[in-house]
Structure formats: C-alpha cells, structure tokens
Short mmCIF file of C-alpha atoms in Angstrom, two decimals:
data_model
loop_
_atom_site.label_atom_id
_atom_site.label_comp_id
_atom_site.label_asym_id
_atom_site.label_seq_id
_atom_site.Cartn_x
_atom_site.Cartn_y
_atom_site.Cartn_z
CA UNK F 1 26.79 14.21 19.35
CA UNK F 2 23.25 12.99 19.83
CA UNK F 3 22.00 12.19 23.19
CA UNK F 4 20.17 8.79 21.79
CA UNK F 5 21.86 5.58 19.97
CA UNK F 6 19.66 6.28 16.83
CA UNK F 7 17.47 8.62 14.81
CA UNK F 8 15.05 6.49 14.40
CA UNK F 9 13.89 3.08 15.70
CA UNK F 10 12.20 0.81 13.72
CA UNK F 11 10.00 -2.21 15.21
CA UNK F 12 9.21 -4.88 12.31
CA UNK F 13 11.17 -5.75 9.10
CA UNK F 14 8.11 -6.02 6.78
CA UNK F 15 7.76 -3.72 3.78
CA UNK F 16 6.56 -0.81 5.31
CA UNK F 17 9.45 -0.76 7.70
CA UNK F 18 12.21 -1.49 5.71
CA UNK F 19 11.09 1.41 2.86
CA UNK F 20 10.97 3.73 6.42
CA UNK F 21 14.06 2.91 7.38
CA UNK F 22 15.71 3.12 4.08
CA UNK F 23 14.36 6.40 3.27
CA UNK F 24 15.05 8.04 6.60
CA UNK F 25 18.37 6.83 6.17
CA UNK F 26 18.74 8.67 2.81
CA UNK F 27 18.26 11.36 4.27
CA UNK F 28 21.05 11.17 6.85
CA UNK F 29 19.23 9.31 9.68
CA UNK F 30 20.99 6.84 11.92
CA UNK F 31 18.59 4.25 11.38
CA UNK F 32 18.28 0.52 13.15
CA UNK F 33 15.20 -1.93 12.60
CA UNK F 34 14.12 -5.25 14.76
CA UNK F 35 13.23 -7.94 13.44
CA UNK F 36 12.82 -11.23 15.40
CA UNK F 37 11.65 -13.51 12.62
CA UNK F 38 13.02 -12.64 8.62
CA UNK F 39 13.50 -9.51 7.16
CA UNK F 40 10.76 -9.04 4.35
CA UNK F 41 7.84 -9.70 6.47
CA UNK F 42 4.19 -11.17 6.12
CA UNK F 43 3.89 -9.92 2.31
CA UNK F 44 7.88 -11.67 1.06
CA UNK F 45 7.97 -14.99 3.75
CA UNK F 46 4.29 -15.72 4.41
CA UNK F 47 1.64 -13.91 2.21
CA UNK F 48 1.82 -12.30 -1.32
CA UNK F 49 5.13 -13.39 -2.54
CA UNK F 50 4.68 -17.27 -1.61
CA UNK F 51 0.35 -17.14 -2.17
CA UNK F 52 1.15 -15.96 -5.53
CA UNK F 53 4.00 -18.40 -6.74
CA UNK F 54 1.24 -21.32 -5.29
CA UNK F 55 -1.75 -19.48 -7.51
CA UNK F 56 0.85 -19.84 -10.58
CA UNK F 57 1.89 -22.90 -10.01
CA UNK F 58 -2.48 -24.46 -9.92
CA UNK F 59 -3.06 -22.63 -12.61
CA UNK F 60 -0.99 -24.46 -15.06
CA UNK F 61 -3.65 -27.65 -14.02
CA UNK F 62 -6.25 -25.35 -16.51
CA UNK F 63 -3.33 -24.99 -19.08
CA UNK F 64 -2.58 -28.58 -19.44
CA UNK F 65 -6.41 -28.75 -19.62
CA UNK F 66 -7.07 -26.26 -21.97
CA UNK F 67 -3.83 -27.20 -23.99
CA UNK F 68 -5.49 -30.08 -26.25
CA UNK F 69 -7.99 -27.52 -27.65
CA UNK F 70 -5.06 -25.79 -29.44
CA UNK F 71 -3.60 -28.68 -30.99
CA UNK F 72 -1.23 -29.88 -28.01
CA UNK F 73 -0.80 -33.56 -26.90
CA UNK F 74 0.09 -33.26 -23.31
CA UNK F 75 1.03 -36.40 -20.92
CA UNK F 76 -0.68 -37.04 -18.33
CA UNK F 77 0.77 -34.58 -16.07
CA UNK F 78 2.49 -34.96 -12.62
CA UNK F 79 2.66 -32.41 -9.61
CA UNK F 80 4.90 -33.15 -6.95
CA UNK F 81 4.61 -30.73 -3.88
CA UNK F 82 7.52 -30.83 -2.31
CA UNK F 83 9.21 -29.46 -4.93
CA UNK F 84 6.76 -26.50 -5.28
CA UNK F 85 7.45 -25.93 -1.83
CA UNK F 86 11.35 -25.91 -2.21
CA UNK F 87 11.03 -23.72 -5.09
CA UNK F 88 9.28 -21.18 -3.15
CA UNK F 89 11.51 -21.57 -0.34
CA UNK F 90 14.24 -20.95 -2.52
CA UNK F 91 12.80 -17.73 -3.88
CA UNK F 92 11.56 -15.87 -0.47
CA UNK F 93 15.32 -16.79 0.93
CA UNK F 94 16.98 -14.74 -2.24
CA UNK F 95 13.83 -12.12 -1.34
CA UNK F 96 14.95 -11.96 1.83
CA UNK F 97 18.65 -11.63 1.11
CA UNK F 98 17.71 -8.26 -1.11
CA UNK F 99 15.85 -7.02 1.79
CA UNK F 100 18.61 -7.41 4.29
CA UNK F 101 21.21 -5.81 1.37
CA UNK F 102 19.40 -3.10 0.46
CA UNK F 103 19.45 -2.39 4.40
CA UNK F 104 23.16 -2.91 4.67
CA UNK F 105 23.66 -0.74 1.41
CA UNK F 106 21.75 2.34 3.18
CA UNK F 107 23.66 1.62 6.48
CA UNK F 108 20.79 0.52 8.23
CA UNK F 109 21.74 -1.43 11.31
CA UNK F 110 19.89 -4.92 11.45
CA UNK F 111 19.06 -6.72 14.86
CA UNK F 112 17.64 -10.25 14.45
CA UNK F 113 16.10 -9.74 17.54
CA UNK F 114 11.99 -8.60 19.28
CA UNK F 115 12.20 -5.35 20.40
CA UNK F 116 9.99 -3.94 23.57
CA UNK F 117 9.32 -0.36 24.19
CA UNK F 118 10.77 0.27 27.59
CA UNK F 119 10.24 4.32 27.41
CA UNK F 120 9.56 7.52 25.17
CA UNK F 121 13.19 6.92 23.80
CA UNK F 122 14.06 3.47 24.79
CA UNK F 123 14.08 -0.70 23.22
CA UNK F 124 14.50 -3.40 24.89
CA UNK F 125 16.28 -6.37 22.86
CA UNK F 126 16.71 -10.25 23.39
CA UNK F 127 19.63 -10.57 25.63
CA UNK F 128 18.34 -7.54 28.23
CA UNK F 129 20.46 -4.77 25.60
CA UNK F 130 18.54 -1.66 25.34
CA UNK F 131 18.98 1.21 23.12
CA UNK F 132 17.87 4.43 22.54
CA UNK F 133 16.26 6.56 19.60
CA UNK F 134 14.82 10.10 19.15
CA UNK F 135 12.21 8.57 17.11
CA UNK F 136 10.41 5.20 17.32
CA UNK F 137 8.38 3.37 14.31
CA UNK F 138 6.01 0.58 14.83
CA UNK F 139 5.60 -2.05 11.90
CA UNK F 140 4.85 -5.36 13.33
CA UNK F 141 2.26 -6.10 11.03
CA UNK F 142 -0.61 -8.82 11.36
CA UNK F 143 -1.43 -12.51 12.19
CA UNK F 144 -3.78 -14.68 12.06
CA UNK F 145 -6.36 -15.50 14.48
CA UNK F 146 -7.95 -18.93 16.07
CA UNK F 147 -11.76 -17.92 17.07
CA UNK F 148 -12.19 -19.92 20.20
CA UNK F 149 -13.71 -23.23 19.74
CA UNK F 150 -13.23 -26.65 20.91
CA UNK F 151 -9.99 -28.08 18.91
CA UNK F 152 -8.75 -24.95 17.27
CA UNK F 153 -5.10 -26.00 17.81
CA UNK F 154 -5.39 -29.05 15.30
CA UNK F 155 -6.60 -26.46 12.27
CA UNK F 156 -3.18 -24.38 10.90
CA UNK F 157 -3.54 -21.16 9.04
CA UNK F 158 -2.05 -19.43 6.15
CA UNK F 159 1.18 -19.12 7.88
CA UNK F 160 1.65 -22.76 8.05
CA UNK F 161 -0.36 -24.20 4.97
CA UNK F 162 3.05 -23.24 2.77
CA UNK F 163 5.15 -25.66 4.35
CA UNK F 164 2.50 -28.77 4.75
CA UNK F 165 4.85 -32.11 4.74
CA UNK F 166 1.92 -33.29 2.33
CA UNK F 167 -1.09 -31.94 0.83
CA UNK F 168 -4.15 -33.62 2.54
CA UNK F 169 -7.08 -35.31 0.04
CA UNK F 170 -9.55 -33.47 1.33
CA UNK F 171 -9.53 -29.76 3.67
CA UNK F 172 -11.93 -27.87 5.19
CA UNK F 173 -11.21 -24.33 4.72
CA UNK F 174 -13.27 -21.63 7.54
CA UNK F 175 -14.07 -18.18 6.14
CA UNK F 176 -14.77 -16.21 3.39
CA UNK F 177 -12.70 -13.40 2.72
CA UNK F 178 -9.99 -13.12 -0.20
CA UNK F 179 -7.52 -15.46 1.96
CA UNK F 180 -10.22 -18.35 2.25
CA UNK F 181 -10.94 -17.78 -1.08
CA UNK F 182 -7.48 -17.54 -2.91
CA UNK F 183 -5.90 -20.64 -1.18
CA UNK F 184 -9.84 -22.92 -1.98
CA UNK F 185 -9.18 -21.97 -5.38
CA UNK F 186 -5.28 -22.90 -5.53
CA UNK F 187 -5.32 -26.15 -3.57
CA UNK F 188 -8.26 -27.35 -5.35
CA UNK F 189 -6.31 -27.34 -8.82
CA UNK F 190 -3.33 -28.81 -7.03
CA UNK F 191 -5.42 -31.88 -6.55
CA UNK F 192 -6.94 -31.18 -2.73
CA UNK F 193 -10.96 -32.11 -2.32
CA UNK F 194 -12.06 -28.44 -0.53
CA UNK F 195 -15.01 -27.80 1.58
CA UNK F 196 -15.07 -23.84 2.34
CA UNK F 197 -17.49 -23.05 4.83
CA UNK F 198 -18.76 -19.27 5.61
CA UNK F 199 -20.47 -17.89 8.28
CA UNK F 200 -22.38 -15.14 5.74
CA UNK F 201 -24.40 -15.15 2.77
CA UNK F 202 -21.86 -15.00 -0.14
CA UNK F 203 -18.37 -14.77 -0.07
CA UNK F 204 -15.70 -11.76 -0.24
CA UNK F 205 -17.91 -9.46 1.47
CA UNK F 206 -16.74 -5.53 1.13
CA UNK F 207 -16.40 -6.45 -2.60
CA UNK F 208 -18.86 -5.76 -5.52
CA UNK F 209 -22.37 -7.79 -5.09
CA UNK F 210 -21.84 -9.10 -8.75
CA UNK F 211 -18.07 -9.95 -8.16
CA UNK F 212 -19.21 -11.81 -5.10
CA UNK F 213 -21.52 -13.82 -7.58
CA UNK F 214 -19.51 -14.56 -10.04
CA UNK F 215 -16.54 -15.92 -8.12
CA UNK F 216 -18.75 -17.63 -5.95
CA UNK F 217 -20.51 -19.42 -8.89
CA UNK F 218 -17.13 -20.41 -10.57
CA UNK F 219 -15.84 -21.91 -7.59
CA UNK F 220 -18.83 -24.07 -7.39
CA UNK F 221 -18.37 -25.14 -10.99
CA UNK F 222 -15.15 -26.31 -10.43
CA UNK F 223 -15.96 -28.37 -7.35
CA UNK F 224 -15.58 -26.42 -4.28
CA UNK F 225 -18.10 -26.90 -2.27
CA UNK F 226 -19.02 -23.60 -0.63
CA UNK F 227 -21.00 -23.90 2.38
CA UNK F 228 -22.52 -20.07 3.66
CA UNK F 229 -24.69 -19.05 6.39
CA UNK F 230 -22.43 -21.68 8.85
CA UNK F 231 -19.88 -21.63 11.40
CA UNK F 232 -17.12 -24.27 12.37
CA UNK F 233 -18.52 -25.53 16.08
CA UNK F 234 -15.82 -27.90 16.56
CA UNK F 235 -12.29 -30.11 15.32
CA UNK F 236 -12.18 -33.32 16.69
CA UNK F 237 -9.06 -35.43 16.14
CA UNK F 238 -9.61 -38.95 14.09
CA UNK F 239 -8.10 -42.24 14.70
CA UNK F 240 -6.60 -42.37 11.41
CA UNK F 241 -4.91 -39.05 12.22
CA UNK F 242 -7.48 -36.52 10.31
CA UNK F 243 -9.64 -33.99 11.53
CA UNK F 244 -13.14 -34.40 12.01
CA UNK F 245 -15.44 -30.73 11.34
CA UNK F 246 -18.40 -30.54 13.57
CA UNK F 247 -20.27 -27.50 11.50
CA UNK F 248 -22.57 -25.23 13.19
CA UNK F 249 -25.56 -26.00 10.86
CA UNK F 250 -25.21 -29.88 12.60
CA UNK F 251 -23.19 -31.27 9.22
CA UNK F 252 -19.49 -32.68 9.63
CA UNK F 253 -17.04 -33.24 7.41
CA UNK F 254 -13.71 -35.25 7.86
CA UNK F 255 -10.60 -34.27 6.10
CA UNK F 256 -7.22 -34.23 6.49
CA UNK F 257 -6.46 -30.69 7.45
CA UNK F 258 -8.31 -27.61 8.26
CA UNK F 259 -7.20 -24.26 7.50
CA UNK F 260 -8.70 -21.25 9.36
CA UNK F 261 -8.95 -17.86 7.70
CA UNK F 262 -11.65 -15.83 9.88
CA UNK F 263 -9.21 -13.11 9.84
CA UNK F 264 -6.31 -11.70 11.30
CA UNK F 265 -5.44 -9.00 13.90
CA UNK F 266 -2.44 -6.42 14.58
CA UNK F 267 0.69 -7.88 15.89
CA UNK F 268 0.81 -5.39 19.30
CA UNK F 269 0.92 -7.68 22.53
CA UNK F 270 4.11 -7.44 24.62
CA UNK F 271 5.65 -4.22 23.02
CA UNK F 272 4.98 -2.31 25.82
CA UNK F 273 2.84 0.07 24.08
CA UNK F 274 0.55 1.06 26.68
CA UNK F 275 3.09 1.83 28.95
CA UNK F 276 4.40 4.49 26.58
CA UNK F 277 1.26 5.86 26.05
CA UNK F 278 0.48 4.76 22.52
CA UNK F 279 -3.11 4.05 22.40
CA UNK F 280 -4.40 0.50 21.28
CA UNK F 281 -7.80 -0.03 20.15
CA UNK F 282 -10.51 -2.82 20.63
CA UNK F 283 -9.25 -4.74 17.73
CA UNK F 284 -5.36 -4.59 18.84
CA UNK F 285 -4.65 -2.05 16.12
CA UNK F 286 -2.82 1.56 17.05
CA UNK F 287 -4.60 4.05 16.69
CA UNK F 288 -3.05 7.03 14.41
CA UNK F 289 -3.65 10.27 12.64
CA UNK F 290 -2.98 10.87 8.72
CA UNK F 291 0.94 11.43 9.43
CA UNK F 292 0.92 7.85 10.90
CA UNK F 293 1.45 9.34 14.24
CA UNK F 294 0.22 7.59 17.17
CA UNK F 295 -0.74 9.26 20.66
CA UNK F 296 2.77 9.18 22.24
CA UNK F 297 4.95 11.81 21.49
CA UNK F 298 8.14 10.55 18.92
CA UNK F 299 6.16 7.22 18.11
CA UNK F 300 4.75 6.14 14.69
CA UNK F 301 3.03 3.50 13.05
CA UNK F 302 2.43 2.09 9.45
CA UNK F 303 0.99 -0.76 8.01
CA UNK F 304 -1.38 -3.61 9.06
CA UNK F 305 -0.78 -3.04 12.49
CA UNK F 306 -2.49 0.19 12.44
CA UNK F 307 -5.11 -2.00 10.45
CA UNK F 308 -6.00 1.00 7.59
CA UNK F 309 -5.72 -0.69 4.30
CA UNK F 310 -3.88 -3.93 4.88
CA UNK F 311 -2.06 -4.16 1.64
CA UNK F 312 1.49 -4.37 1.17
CA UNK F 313 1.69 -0.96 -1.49
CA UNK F 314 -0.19 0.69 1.35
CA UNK F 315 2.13 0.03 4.22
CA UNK F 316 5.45 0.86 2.02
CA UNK F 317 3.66 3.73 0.79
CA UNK F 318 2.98 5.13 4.96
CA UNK F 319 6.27 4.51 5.63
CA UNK F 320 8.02 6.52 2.52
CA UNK F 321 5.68 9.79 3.61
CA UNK F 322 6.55 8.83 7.66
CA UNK F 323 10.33 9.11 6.12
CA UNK F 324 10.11 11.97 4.08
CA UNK F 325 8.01 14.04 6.32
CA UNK F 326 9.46 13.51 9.59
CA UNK F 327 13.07 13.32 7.97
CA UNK F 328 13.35 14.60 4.70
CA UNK F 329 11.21 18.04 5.16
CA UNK F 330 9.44 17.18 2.65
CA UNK F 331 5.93 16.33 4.67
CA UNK F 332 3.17 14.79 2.10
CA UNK F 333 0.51 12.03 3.06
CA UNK F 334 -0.33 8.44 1.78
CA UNK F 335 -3.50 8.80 0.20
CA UNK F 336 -6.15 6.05 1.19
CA UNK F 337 -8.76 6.46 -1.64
CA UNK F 338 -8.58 4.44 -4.64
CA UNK F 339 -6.83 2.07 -3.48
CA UNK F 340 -6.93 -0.66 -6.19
CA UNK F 341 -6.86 -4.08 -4.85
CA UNK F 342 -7.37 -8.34 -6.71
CA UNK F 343 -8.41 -11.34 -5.63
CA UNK F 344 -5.81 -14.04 -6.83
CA UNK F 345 -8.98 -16.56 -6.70
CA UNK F 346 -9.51 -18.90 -10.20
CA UNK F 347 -10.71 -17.11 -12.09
CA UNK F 348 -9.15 -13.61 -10.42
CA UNK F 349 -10.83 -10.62 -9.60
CA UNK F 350 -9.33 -6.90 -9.91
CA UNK F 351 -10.77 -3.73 -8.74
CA UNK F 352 -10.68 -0.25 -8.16
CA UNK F 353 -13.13 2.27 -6.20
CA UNK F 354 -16.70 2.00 -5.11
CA UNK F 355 -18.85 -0.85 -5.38
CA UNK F 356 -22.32 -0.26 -6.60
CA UNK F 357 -23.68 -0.90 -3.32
CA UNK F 358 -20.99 1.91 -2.07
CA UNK F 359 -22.13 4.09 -5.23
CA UNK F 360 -26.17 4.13 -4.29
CA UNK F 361 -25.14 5.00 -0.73
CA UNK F 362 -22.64 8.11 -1.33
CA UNK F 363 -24.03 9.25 -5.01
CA UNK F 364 -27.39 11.15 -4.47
CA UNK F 365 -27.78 11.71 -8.08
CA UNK F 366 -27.81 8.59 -8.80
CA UNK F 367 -25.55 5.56 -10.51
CA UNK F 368 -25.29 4.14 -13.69
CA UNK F 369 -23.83 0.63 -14.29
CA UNK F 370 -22.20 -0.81 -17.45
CA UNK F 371 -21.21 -4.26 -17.23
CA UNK F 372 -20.42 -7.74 -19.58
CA UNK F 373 -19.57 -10.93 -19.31
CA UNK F 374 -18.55 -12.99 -22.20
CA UNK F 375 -16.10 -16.04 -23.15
CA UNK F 376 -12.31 -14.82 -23.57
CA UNK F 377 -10.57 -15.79 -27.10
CA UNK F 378 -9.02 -18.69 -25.19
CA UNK F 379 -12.50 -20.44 -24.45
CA UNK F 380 -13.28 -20.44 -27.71
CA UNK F 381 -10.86 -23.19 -28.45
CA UNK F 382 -10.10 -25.14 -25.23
CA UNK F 383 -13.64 -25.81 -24.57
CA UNK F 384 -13.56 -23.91 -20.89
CA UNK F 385 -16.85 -22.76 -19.50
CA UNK F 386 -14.71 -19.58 -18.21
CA UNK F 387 -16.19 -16.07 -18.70
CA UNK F 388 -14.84 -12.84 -17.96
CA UNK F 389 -16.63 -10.65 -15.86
CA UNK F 390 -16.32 -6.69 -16.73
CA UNK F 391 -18.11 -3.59 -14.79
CA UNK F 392 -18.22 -0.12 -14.35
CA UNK F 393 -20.07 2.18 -11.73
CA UNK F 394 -20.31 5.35 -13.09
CA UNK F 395 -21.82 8.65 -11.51
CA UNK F 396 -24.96 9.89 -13.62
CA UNK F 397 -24.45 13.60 -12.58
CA UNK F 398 -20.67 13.71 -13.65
CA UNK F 399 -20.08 11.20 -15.81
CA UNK F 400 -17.10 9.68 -13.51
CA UNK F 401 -16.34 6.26 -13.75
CA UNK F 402 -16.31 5.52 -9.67
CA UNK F 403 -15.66 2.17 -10.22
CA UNK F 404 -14.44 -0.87 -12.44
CA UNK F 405 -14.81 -4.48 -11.55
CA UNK F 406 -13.31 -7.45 -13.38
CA UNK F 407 -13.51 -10.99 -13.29
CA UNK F 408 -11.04 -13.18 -15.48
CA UNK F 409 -7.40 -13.56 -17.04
CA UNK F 410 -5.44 -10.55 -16.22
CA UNK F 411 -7.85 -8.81 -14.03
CA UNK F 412 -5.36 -7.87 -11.36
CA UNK F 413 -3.44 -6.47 -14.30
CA UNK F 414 -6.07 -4.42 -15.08
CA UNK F 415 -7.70 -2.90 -12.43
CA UNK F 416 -4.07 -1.26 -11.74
CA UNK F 417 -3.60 0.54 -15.59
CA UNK F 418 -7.56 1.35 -14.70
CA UNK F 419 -6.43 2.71 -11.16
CA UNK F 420 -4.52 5.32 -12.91
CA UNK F 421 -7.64 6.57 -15.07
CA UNK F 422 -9.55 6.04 -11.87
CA UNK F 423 -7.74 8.09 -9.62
CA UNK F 424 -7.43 11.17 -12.51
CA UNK F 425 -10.67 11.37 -12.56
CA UNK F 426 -11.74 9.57 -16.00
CA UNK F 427 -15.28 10.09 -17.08
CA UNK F 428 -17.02 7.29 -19.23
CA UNK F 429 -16.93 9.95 -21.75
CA UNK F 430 -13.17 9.13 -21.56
CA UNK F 431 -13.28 5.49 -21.67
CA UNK F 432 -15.46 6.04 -24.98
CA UNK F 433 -13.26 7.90 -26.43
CA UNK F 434 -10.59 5.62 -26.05
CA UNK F 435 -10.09 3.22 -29.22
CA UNK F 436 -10.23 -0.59 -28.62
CA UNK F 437 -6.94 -2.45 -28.80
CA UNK F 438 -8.42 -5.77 -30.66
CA UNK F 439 -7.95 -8.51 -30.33
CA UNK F 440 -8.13 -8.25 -26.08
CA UNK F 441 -10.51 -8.81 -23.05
CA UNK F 442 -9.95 -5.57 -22.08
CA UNK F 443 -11.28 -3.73 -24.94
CA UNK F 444 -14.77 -4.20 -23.97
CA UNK F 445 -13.67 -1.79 -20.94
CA UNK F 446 -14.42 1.07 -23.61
CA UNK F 447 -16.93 -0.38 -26.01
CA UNK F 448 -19.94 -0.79 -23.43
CA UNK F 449 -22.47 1.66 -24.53
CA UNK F 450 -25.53 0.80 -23.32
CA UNK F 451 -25.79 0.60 -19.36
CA UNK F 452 -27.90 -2.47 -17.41
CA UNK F 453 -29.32 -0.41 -15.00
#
C-alpha cells in the first residue's frame, strides 16, 4: 500500500486541473483536487463561458438593426438584463455540474475546500484535515488586480460585472487589453454609455499594428469613446450614489460604475509555496520548466498561474502532457508556438502567429504583407458601415505564411481552421492554390495576389 493518501494532488478546479486530474486518473492514479470556490474555474464561472454568452447576447442589437435591410419589420426591441444574467447563471451551473461528473465518473475525489501546502507531500484543508500525495499540481489560476489609487474599492472587475443588480447608463472602463476591450464593446450594444480610458497609444497592444487600428476605429464609430495616453488618478463616490473618474490627463467623468481591467496576476498567496521551495517570481507567477515542473521536487504547475499563455486550450493542454508524462509514460510537451488566439470585441478579431511588427524583428530576409478590407455580403443590404479586415505576414525567403490577421464576422472561427495550415507550415503558394469557396468572407484569404508592402 502507498505510504501517501493520493497519487497526485491537485490545487485548483479550473480546466487545466480537472483535464490533469482526469487523465492521471485514467491511468490508474488515485487522484483528489481542491477547489474552494466552483469546479470549472475562471474560463466556465467567470471568463470565457459567461463573456461569450454576454458578446452573443449584444450582438443581436446589430441584427435587429441590420434586420430591416433584408425585408424584416422588427418591433422595437426590449432587453431586460436580469434575465440575461439568469440565463447565464443557469448555463455555468449545468457547466459546472459536467465538470464535477466527469470527476466523479473518473473517481476523482472532490474537496470543496482551499488547500495549503504544508510539506513536499502534504495539504492542508479547511477544517485543519491534512492529507498526503506523492505528487502535487498547482492550478489556481488568475485574478484580477486593483492598481493602487485613491477609491479603487468602489470600481468592480470582470469577476463582478456578470452579476451587476442593474446595468449603469454610463461606465468608465480602465485599460486596454482584450478584457477592456471585449466587455466596451458588449455593454455598449446592451444599451450602457462607455468611456474606455488607456494608459498607451492604441489599444490591444501585443496584437497586429493594423488590428489595433481597425478595432480601435470601429469602436469609435459606434460610440465608445476611447481615451489613450491616460491613466485613472482617482474614484470618488457621488451623492447620487455614482462614481466620479478623476483621469490622469485632469478630465473626469461621472458614471455609474467603473470597471477595472489593467490586468490580472497568478492566484499564489497563502499556498505555502515558498515554504516548499517552489519558486515564485516578481509577478506572483511559478516559475517552471517545459514539463510544467516547478523547483520543488514532486510539484507541478499549469495554467495562468504559471502565467505562459493564459488561455484556457493552453492550460488543459499543460495539464493532459503533466498527466501523460508523469503518469501515463507517455512524456510529450505542450507546444507554445502558434498559439491561435480572438478578440470577442464588435466587430471580432482572430489570429494566428507573428505580427508584422514580430515578422520585421525575427525575419532577416525580409516580410511580405497581403492584406484587404472590404464590406461583407451582409453590408451590402443592411446598410452597416462594417468591413472585414483580412491579413497575412508572409516570409519572402520561404514563402511561409507566418501570420494571418482578421477582423469581422467569424474571425475567431477562422483564425483556428487557419491555425491548422499555420502550424503545418503552409506557404502562400498553398493558400493560392487553394480554390475559393464563393460566396464567403473567407475566400479572399486565398485570392490576394498582389502584396501592400
């Protein structure tokens, strides 16, 4: 019989620890997981499942719109968010059930409970209980942060703008990467005024310079007002219960909420890592090699709390190869590179591999770039100003495509069918070769001949 309690130990029921546990449990494991909040994690309770029903749900304010053009006669519609935000409730509760049976089903032990390293083999639980396990994984995932400034604690974040009692008339929303820009773009089509104000020169920075543009530009036109080069100084309480935004660049607006989203940072205070010698960088994250193995002897990490790639398919996909290597024998890596990622912004964005800045920096002989924009089929009859965006960095001296870049309908959709011709090494050579499938945005992904620059 086994000196320890359990196989392996697994801190954090997000995605990447549940597909851990369940696959080292396949493979004859004895496998528990912690979890003091809900099985599923930030991706299923607070973050892609819910941002994504919300980005559905203010998209059908363009549909109504864009209905008429087609020969519809819609009433005046009505949105009522309190059922929104039942529905959604609903739906990450039946989520969460899954998680929890799929657990059961691979005799996984669940404790609804935080879990402190006490030792090289032992947890501490609520209640003073402590196990023990040969092996321990570490998947607390991210939060969000509060930068320190006077009156942070009136502003909420994107863990608590799902369950707003009401949606405000106006918010100011602090910060410009995709989480600032995905919730502007949803709440302003649910009928919220939205001021979003970043501290750099154009928004989404790490993404493509003319992706950048071209979101930024469509938010404008359809009345966010984006305010760059500015930081949030202060939130002052109103007497009519609002929040008053003293802005770095001497400007304030008052609104009813404000939402920060200057980023987020590893979940890794009070699991007694340092005391079991698992290194913890600057930024909170754990610091690991390829196998996801931290500097402590028998103890792992995957996910956003080693802050790699902080993507859900990233942190399921460290915990499978954790699982399979360390108990399947069958050792393999998550690969990094080409990672495609979107944008669920109006209008969304979708992308795979380099930039062109990235390109001009790595390719020494030299880029070229092939890119469109033009008005979907849909435009042509609703009467939308909406373009799609299309672009691809390719690499002069090989002819590989290094990168595609879409803004518009289906772009998310895209950029992961592209991944696959991405990551096998397509050449535009291929993409010409492919035929067109007309009538479709996507089409012009193999027609562009002529490159821009």
């Amino acid at each position: 019989m086994s000196q320890f309690d359990y196989d392996l130990f697994v801190i954090g029921g997000g995605s990447g620890g549940v597909r851990a546990a369940r696959i080292a449990a396949s493979h004859g494991a004895r496998v528990a997981v912690a979890e003091e909040f809900r099985v599923g994690g930030t991706c299923v309770i607070r973050g892609c499942v819910p941002k994504k029903l919300y980005v559905l749900a203010s998209r059908f304010a363009d549909d109504f719109r864009d209905a008429a053009g087609f020969g519809w006669s819609v009433p005046e519609p009505e949105f009522s968010w309190a059922k929104l935000v039942a529905a959604k409730e609903t739906e990450i509760t039946r989520l969460e059930r899954a998680y929890s049976a799929n657990l059961e089903k691979s005799s996984v032990v669940t404790f609804p409970s935080r879990a402190v390293i006490t030792g090289p083999h032992t947890i501490q639980l609520d209640g003073a209980r402590i196990v023990t396990a040969s092996k321990i994984l570490v998947a607390t995932g991210g939060r969000p942060v509060k930068p320190a400034i006077r009156g942070a604690e009136l502003a909420i974040t994107s863990n608590e703008v799902f369950d707003l009692p009401s949606l405000p008339e106006a918010m100011v929303i602090w910060g410009g990467g995709y989480i600032a820009v995905e919730f502007a773009c949803l709440l302003q089509r649910l009928g919220v005024k939205i001021t979003l104000v970043y501290r750099g020169e154009t928004i989404l920075r790490g993404f493509d310079g003319d992706i950048r543009r071209v979101v930024s530009e469509a938010m404008v036109g359809a009345g966010i007002e984006i305010i760059v080069g500015t930081n949030i100084a202060a939130i002052e309480a109103d007497a009519a219960g609002g929040r008053k935004v003293i802005l770095s660049n001497g400007q304030s607006r008052t609104v009813g909420e404000v939402m920060i989203a200057t980023g987020r940072r590893p979940n890794t205070e009070g699991l007694g890592l340092e005391s079991a010698g698992v290194e913890v960088n600057a930024a909170g994250a754990i610091a690991v090699d390829d196998q996801s193995r931290t500097t402590a002897p028998q103890i792992w990490a995957v996910g956003d709390v080693t802050n790699r790639i902080n993507l859900t398919p990233v942190a399921i996909r460290e915990g499978h190869a954790f699982a399979d290597t360390v108990f399947g024998n069958k050792p393999w890596l998550a690969d990094h590179r080409l990672v495609p990622s979107a944008v669920f912004s109006t209008p969304e964005v979708g992308t795979v591999g380099l930039s062109e800045e990235e390109a001009r920096a790595e390719c020494g002989g030299g880029i070229s770039i092939f890119q469109t924009s033009f008005r979907a089929i849909k435009a042509t009859l609703s009467g939308s100003a909406d373009r799609v965006f299309m672009k691809l960095v390719v690499d002069k001296t090989s002819d590989k495509v290094l990168g595609v870049h879409i803004v518009g309908d289906g772009a998310a959709e895209m950029a992961q069918l592209l991944a696959i011709s991405v990551k096998m090494g397509a050449t535009k050579a291929d993409f010409d070769a492919t035929m067109p499938l007309h009538p479709t945005a996507a089409e012009e992904l193999v027609t562009l001949r002529t490159p821009v620059r």
